[in-house]
Short mmCIF file of C-alpha atoms in Angstrom, two decimals:
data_model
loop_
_atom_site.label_atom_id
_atom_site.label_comp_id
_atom_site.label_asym_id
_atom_site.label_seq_id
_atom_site.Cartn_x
_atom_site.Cartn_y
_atom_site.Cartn_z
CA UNK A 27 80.52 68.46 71.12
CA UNK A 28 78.53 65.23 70.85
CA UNK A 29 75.27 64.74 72.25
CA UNK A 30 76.39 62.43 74.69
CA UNK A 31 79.17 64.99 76.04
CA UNK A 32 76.48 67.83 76.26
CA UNK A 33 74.48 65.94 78.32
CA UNK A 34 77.19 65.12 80.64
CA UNK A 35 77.66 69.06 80.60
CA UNK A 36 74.52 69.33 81.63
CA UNK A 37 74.73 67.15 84.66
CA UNK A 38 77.94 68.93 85.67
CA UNK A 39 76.29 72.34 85.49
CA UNK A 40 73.57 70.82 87.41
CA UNK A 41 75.21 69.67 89.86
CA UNK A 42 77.83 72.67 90.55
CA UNK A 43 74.82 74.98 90.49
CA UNK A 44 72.73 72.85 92.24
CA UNK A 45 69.89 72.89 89.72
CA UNK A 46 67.94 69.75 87.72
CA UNK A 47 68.73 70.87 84.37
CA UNK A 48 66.46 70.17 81.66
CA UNK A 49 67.44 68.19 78.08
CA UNK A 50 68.17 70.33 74.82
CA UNK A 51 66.32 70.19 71.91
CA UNK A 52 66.51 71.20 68.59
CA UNK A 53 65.12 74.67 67.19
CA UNK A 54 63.42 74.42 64.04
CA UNK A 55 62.96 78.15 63.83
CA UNK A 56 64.26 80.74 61.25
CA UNK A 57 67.49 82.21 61.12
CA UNK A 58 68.24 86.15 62.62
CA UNK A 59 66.09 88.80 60.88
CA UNK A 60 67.57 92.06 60.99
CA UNK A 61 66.85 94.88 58.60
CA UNK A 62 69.93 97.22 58.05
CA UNK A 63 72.01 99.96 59.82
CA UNK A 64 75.25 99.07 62.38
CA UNK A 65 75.83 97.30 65.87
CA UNK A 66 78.99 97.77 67.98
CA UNK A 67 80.63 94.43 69.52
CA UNK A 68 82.96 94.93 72.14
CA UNK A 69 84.60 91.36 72.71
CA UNK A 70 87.04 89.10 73.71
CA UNK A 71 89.92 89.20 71.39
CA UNK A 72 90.26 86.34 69.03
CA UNK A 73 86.03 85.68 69.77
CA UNK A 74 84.79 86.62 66.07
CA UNK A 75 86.20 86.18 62.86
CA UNK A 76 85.87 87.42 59.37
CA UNK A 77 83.78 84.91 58.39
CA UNK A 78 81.24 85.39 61.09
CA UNK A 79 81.38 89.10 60.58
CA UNK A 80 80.54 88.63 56.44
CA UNK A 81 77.86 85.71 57.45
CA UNK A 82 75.92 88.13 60.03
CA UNK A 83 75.98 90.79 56.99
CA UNK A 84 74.95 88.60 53.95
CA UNK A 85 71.95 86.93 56.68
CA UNK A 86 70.31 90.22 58.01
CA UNK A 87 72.05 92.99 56.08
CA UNK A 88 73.76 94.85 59.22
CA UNK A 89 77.15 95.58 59.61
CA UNK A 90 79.08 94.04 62.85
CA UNK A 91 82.07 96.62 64.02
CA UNK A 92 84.11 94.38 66.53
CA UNK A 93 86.55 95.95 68.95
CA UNK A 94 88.12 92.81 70.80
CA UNK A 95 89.91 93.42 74.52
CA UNK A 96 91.95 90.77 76.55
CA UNK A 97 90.21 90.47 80.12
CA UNK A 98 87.26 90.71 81.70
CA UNK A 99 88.74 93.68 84.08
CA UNK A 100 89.89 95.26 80.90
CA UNK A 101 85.58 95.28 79.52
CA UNK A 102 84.32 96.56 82.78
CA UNK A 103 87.10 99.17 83.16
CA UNK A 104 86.15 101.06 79.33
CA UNK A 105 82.57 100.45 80.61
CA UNK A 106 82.84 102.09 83.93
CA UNK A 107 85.01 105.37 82.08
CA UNK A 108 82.35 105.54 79.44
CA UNK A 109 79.20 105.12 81.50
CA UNK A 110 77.48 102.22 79.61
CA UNK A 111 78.23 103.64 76.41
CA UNK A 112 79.84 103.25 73.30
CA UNK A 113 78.61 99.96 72.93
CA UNK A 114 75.44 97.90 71.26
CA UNK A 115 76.83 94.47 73.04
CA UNK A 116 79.25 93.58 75.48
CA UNK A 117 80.65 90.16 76.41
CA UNK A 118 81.45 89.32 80.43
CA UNK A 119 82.00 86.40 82.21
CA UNK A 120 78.95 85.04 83.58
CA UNK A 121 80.34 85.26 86.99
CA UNK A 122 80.93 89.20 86.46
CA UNK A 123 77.36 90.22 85.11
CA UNK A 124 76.89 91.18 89.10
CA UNK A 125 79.42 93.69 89.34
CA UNK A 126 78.17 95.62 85.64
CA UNK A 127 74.62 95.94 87.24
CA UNK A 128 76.05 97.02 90.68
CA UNK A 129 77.35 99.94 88.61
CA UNK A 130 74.47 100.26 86.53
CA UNK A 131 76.21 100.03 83.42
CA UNK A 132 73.84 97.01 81.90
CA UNK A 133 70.09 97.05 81.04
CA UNK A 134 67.61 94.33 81.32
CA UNK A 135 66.82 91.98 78.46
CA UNK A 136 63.87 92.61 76.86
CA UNK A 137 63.20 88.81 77.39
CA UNK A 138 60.17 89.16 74.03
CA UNK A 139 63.03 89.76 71.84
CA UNK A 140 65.08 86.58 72.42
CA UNK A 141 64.54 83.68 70.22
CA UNK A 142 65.01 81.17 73.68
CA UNK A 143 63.96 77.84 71.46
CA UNK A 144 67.78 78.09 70.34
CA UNK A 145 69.33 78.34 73.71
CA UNK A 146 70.56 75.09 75.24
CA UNK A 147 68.07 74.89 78.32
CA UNK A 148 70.90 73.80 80.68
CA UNK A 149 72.59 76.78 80.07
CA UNK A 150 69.58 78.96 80.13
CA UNK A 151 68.74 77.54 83.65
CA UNK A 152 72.26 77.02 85.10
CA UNK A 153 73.07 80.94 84.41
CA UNK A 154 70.52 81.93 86.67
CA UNK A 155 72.45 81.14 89.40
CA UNK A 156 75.93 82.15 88.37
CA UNK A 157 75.06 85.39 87.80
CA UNK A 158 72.89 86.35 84.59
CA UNK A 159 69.53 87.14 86.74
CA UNK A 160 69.79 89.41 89.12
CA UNK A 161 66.75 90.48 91.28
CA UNK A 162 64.17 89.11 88.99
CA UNK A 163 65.60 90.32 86.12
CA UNK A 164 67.85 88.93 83.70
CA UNK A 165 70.70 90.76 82.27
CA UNK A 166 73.01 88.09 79.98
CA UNK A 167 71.93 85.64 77.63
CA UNK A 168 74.45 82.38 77.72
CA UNK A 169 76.47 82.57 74.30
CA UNK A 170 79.51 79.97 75.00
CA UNK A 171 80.91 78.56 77.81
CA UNK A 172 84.88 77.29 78.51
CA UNK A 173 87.43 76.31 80.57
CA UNK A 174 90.33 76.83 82.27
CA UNK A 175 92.96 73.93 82.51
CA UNK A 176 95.87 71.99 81.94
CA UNK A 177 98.20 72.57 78.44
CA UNK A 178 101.16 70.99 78.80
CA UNK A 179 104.25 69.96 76.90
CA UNK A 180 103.64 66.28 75.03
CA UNK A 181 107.08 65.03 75.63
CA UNK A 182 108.41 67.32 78.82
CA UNK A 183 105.33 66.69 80.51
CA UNK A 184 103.13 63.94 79.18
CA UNK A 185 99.91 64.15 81.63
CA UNK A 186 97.14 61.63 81.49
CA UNK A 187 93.23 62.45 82.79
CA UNK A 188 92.98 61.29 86.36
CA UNK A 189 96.79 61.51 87.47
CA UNK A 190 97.12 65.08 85.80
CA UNK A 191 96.32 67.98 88.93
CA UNK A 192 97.01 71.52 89.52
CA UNK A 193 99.95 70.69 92.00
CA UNK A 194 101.91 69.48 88.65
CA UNK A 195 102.66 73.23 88.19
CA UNK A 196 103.69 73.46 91.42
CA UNK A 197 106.15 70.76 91.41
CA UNK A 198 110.10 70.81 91.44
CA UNK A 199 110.14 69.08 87.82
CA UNK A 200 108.10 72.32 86.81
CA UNK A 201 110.58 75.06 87.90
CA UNK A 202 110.81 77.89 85.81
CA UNK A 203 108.71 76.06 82.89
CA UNK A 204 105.34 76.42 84.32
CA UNK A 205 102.61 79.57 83.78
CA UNK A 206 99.81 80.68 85.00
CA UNK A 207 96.98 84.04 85.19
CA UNK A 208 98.13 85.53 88.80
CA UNK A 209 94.26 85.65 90.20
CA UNK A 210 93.34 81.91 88.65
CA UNK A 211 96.30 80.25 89.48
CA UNK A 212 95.87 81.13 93.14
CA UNK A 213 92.77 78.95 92.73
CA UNK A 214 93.95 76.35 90.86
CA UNK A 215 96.68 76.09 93.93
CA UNK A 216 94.06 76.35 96.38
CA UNK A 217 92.05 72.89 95.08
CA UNK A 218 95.30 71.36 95.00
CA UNK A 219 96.08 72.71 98.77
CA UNK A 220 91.99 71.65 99.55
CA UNK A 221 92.41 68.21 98.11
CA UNK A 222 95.05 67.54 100.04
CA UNK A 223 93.40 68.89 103.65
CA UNK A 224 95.47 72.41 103.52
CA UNK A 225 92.87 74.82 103.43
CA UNK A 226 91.15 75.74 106.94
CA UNK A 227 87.87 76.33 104.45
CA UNK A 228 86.68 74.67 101.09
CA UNK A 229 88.07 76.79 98.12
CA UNK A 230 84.73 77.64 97.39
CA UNK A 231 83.45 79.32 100.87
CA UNK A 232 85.97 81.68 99.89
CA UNK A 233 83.96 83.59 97.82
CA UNK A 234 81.34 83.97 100.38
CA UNK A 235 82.79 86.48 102.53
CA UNK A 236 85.87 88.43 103.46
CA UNK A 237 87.09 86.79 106.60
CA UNK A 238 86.87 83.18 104.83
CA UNK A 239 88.49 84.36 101.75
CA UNK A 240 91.18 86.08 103.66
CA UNK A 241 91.60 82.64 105.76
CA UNK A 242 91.63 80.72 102.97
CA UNK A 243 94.17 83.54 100.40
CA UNK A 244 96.91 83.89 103.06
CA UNK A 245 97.80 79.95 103.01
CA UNK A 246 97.32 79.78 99.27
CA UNK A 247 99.65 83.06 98.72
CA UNK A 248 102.33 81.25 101.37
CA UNK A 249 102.47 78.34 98.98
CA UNK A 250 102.31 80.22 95.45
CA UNK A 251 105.50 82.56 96.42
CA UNK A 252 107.24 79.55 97.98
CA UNK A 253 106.89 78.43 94.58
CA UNK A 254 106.91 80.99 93.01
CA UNK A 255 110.77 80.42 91.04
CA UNK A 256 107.99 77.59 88.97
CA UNK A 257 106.60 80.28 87.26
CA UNK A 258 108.36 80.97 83.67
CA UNK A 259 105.74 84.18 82.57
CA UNK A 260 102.64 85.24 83.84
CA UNK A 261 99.57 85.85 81.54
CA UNK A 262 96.66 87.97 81.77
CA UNK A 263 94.94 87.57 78.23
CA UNK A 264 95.12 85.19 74.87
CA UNK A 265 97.88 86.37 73.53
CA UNK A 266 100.56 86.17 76.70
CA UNK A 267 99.35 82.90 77.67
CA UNK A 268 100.48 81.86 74.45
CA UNK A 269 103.44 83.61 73.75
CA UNK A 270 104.51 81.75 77.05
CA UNK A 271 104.81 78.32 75.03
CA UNK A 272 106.28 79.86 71.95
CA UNK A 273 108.88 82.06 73.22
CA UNK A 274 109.41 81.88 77.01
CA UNK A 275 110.24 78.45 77.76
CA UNK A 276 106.72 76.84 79.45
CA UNK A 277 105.89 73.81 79.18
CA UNK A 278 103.18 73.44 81.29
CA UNK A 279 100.57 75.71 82.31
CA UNK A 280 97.06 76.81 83.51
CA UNK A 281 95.81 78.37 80.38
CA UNK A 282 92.44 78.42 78.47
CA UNK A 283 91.12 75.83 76.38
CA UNK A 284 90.87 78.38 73.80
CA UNK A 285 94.91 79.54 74.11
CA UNK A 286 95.79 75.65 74.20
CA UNK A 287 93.93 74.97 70.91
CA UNK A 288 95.46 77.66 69.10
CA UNK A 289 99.05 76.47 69.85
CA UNK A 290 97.86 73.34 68.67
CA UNK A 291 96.71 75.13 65.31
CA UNK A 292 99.82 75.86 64.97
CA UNK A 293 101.65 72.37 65.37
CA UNK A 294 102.99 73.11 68.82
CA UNK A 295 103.52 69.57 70.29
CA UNK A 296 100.89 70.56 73.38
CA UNK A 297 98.14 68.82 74.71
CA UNK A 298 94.99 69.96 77.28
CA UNK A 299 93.42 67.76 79.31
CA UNK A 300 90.78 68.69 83.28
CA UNK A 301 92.73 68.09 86.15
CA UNK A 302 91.76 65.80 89.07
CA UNK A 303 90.31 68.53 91.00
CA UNK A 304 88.17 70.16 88.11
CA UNK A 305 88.96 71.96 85.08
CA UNK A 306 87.91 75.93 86.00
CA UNK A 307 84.45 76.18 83.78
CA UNK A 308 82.97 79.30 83.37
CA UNK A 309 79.95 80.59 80.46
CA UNK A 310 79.65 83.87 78.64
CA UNK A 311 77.38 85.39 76.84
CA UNK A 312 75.62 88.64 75.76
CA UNK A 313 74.42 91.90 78.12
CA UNK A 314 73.44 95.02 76.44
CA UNK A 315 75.41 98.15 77.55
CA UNK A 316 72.95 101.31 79.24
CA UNK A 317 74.08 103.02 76.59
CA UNK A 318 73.47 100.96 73.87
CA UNK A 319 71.57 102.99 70.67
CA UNK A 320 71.20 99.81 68.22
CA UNK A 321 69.25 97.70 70.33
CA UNK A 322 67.21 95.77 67.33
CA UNK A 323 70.56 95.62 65.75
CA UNK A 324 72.15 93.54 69.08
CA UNK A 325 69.02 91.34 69.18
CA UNK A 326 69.66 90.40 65.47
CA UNK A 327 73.62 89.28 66.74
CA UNK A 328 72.41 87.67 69.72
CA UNK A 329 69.44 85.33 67.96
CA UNK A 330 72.00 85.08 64.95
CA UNK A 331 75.20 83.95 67.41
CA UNK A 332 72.59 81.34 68.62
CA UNK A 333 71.36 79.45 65.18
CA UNK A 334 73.32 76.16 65.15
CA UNK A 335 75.10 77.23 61.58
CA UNK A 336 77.22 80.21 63.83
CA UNK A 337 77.37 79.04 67.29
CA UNK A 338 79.54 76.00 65.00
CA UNK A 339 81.33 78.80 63.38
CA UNK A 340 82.33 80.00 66.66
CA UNK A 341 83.53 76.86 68.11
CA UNK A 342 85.30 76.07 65.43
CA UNK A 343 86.73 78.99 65.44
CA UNK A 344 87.40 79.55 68.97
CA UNK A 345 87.71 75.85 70.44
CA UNK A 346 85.32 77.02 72.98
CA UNK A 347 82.06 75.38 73.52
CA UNK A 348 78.33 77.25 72.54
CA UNK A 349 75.41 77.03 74.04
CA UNK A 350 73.27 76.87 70.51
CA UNK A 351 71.27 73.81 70.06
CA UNK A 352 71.95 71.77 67.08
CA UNK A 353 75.30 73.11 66.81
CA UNK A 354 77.36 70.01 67.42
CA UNK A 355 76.28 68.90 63.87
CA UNK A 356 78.12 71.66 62.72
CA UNK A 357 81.63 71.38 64.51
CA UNK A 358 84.50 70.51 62.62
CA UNK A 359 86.72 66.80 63.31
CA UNK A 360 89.67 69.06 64.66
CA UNK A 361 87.19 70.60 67.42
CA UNK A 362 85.55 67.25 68.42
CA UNK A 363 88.51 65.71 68.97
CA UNK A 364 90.13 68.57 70.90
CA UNK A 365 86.82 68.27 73.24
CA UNK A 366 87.09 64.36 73.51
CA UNK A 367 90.96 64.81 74.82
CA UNK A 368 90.37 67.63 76.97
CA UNK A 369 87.60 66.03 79.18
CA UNK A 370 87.76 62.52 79.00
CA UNK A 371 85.92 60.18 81.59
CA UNK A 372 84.07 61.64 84.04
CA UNK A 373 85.72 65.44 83.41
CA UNK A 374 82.51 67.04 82.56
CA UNK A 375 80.91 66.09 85.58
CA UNK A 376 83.84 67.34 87.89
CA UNK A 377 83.99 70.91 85.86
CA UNK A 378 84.50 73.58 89.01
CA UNK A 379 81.82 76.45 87.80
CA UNK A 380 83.06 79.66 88.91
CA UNK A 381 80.96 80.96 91.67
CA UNK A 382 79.96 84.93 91.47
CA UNK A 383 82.54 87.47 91.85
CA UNK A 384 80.99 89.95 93.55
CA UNK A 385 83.38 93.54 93.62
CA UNK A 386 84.40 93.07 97.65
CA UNK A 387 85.89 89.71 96.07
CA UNK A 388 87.61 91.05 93.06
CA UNK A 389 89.21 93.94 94.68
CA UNK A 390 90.45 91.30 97.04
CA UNK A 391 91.68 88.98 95.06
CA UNK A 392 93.62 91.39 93.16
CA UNK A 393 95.20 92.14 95.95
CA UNK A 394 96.46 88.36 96.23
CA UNK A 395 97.14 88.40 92.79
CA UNK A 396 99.63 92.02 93.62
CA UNK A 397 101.40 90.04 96.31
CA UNK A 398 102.14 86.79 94.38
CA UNK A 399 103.14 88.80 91.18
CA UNK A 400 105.39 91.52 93.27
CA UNK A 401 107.23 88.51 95.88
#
């Protein structure tokens, strides 16, 4: 990401959370120190590859064992069954730290032990607010931060930034070629239904209270199973959304920037590109288990993951954006110009942060997400 784009991040972030988010600047400090012995990584799959696991080694002499999962429900599911334990690191959606402390399963961080100079300050500051302090007390340190979009078909369904919207996958040209996550799709169809005056609240009162949320869900599920003969496959992690483009026959889709860029890796003729009403942004990062037992071991990953040399190992292996500075002197031509076509114009400062998803919400929503996958 260029410097320019970052700070047009940090102006969306600002303005989504409303918060005046301060510039980035370069850390000069040292790279990770660890001494030696083992720390557990349970993340998303497809977040860390060989060659970040062999550079965290040869840098502080500890071992990285990575078990990847596919969703966010998924992490906080094993976490809830094992207590808190099991674990050095975890890796939630911002938006989700809420419900891991509501549970108890997460422990503060020991804020002494973070190397902060390498966190981009918008992030640092914007995560307060979507979920990474909670009473005083923060419990995730911003690692990355993403999106969640448009991929589409180059020559089926050639979108352009500022024409290209949700509704596409909604539309008669789109049946039975389109895909989308069951709980995130209803979303993306609710700013579409919003922008056009549909919704009796704004999408994002919805997540403010049950009665609104209902108010707002049973127009949006109306619509989605209406429409629901659009929908080729339905994803729920990396791999399905996908496998949708390869073997089921979408060709357009609400998908991850991540699961777009890896088609493209492949020489899939697909594109990704925000949507008029706001490409779905949300930020990562790390929280430390209750039951973690190698806690100088995680605080050597986390400062590590932050040192411009791996957060552009990351990106460029991911195609999602991190939150260490310096980093975008790092990134490869292949990610820079994936970012430039994915949020052209004025995309960054339209990004649609997810708001907190506190439990009453996800339980809720899941029971949406049952209706629209079961019609």
């Amino acid at each position: 990401m260029s410097d320019f784009n970052r700070r047009i991040f940090m102006k969306g972030a600002a303005a989504s959370a409303g918060l005046a988010l301060a510039a980035p600047f370069v850390s000069r400090g040292a790279l990770a120190q660890g001494s030696s012995g083992t720390v557990n990584i349970f993340a998303w799959a497809g977040y860390i590859s060989d060659e970040m696991l062999a550079a965290f080694e040869k840098e502080t002499g500890i071992k990285a064992v990575y078990t990847p999962y596919g969703t966010n429900d998924e992490l906080l599911n094993q976490m809830r069954a094992s207590k808190g334990t099991g674990y050095d690191i975890i890796w939630p959606a911002v938006d989700r730290v809420p419900n891991y402390v509501e549970f108890g399963l997460v422990q503060p961080i020991d804020e002494s032990k973070v190397k902060w100079d390498r966190v981009l300050k918008s992030a640092l500051t914007g995560s307060e607010t979507l979920g990474a302090v909670i009473g005083g007390k923060r419990y995730q340190v911003p690692t990355d931060w993403g999106t969640e979009a448009l991929t589409f078909d180059k020559s089926e369904f050639p979108l352009v930034y500022g024409t290209a919207s949700y509704g596409d996958l909604w539309k008669p040209e789109a049946n039975g070629k389109a895909t989308v996550r069951g709980h995130s799709g209803l979303v993306g169809l609710g700013l579409w239904l919003e922008a056009q005056g549909k919704l009796p609240h704004p999408m994002r009162d919805s997540f403010k209270d049950e009665a609104t949320m209902r108010a707002n869900y049973d127009v949006i599920i109306a619509e989605a199973i209406t429409r629901k003969a659009n929908i080729a496959q339905f994803w729920s992690n990396e791999n399905e959304a996908q496998g949708a483009f390869r073997t089921n026959g979408a060709k357009i889709g609400q998908t991850w920037d991540s699961s777009a860029a890896g088609l493209i890796k492949e020489g899939l003729p697909v594109g990704f590109v925000a949507p008029a009403e706001g490409a779905l942004a949300w930020m990562e990062g790390v929280s430390l288990p209750v039951g973690a037992v190698n806690l100088e071991q995680a605080y050597a990953f986390l400062n590590w993951m932050l040192t411009p040399e791996a957060g552009a190992l990351y990106a460029n292996h991911t195609s999602i954006n991190t939150t260490a500075v310096g980093a975008d002197k790092h990134l490869s031509e292949a990610s820079r110009n994936f970012f430039a076509a994915a949020y052209p114009g004025d995309a960054l400062e339209k990004l649609w942060w997810w708001p907190v998803q506190d439990n009453w919400f996800v339980a809720l929503r899941n029971e949406y997400q049952d209706k629209f996958l079961s019609a």
